Amino acid sequence: GAASVATLATALWPLKPALPLTAGPDPSLYSVQAIERGRLVAAAGDCVACHTAPGGARNAGGLALETPFGTIYSTNITPDPRTGIGRWSFAAFERAMRQGVHQDGRQLYPAFPYTAYAKLSDADMQALYGYLMSQPAVAATPPRTELGFPFNLRPLLAGWNLLFHDPKPFTPDPSQDAEWNRGAYLVEGVGHCAACHSPRNALGAEKGGLAYLAGGQAEGWNAPALNQLATGERAWSGEELFQYLRTGYSPRHGVAAGPMAPVIHGLAELPASDLKAIVTYLMAVPGRTPSAARATATATATATATTTATTTATASAATSASVVAAPAATTATAAATNTAVPAPAAVSEAITLRRASGERIYQNACAVCHEAGSGPTLFGVKPLLGQNTNLHAASPDNLIQVILHGIQAPADDALGYMPAFGNSLDDRQIGDLIDYLRARFAPEEEAWPVDTTTIGRLRQHAQPQ
């Protein structure tokens, strides 16, 4: 009817009105309980991780978010009246959170996960607003986001929202119990887990259906699938997942690193009942069978690999036993041949040389912290590698990231720190090391393509964690 046409026209109309600026709320109007509730909502939503630049003030914005469409800079969400949200009314704040529209009427890029925040309850939305408005104001103007054409045309996002955004709050599933529904609310809504852990389509929207939580990308890291935790080849127990979400560490699966470490900082603030609810929900998420998911991931990893393995394998023989070795020159032997596929004996010799090099690097750089009985625990926990999830993954990207950049900001200080080896190992040496680690600790898995191009890309892409 006419009402439906009017609703459609409103959604499609790309120019939204600015909402009036106000003097800002009086934080004293919010109870201590309401502000604490808002603090927990902010912790679950991990606001500080995206809205704080390296070395910058908390929530003052300026973090560079790399997307396939260009670099987007996070905004200042402190109550500063000039550069932050200090003069935003609750109506303006709620519109941004539920509809992705700025106070001044601009469409917000969905790198800001309003598609998930729309599911917040009214009470949680009010509490979050009160909490943010009660925090210290910071005068800081983040860099301006400047995307190339046509992505700089923000009005086009009205059409994107019509296709991919449902602004309705979360609705409990009556067929599930209260704990499952609480977990669904946290995962689908404020926790916005799908923003990293779901694949995206060509327009940057999260895929649903059986692709929901089937694995994605985040800041140069592979975000693993969460839709087969209970049934995958390296299945998690509920107790293991709870411990990981609480502390950032699982003896069987490894340590939270990269973009996941700050997520653990927030989750650790939540009550145990909320973490149990998240575990209950995630352990029940239906997905593709593990074999199908692995086949897809393996095909993707193989398709993106280059053929640099054959040009660098011979150089592995010259690797020094010292970790801090001068970068070795690649040999022209493999590159000079016209043989498309090397003879099996040559491949076997190249692999043997590469893994011998990787073993020497491992013994000098890694064993003291990762080998049982090899010495004292130096920096915190002593994670053994035989069960480590990264070593059994379809892609070596996360392992490469950890080797390059270490773990400088662990999810919990008690876990300890891992030094970065990006300055002491060149790309070929890291390739040798990961090939050795895969063969030794995950021998049942297919070998990764040894790809120095990928290592070089990851070296340049990610900031230290």
PDB file of C-alpha atoms in Angstrom, residues 294 297-298 388-398 442 445-446:
ATOM      1  CA  ARG A 294      38.587 -27.012   4.261  1.00  0.00           C
ATOM      2  CA  ALA A 297      39.870 -22.650   2.033  1.00  0.00           C
ATOM      3  CA  THR A 298      42.638 -24.798   0.580  1.00  0.00           C
ATOM      4  CA  ASN A 388      48.263 -25.113  17.415  1.00  0.00           C
ATOM      5  CA  THR A 389      45.364 -24.072  15.200  1.00  0.00           C
ATOM      6  CA  ASN A 390      47.504 -21.847  12.966  1.00  0.00           C
ATOM      7  CA  LEU A 391      49.750 -24.758  12.010  1.00  0.00           C
ATOM      8  CA  HIS A 392      46.742 -26.808  10.913  1.00  0.00           C
ATOM      9  CA  ALA A 393      45.055 -23.992   8.978  1.00  0.00           C
ATOM     10  CA  ALA A 394      44.529 -24.037   5.222  1.00  0.00           C
ATOM     11  CA  SER A 395      46.597 -20.858   4.863  1.00  0.00           C
ATOM     12  CA  PRO A 396      49.893 -19.946   6.569  1.00  0.00           C
ATOM     13  CA  ASP A 397      49.021 -16.236   6.785  1.00  0.00           C
ATOM     14  CA  ASN A 398      48.375 -16.065  10.540  1.00  0.00           C
ATOM     15  CA  ALA A 442      50.947 -30.994  11.187  1.00  0.00           C
ATOM     16  CA  GLU A 445      48.048 -31.714   6.405  1.00  0.00           C
ATOM     17  CA  GLU A 446      49.049 -30.774   2.883  1.00  0.00           C
TER      18      GLU A 446
END
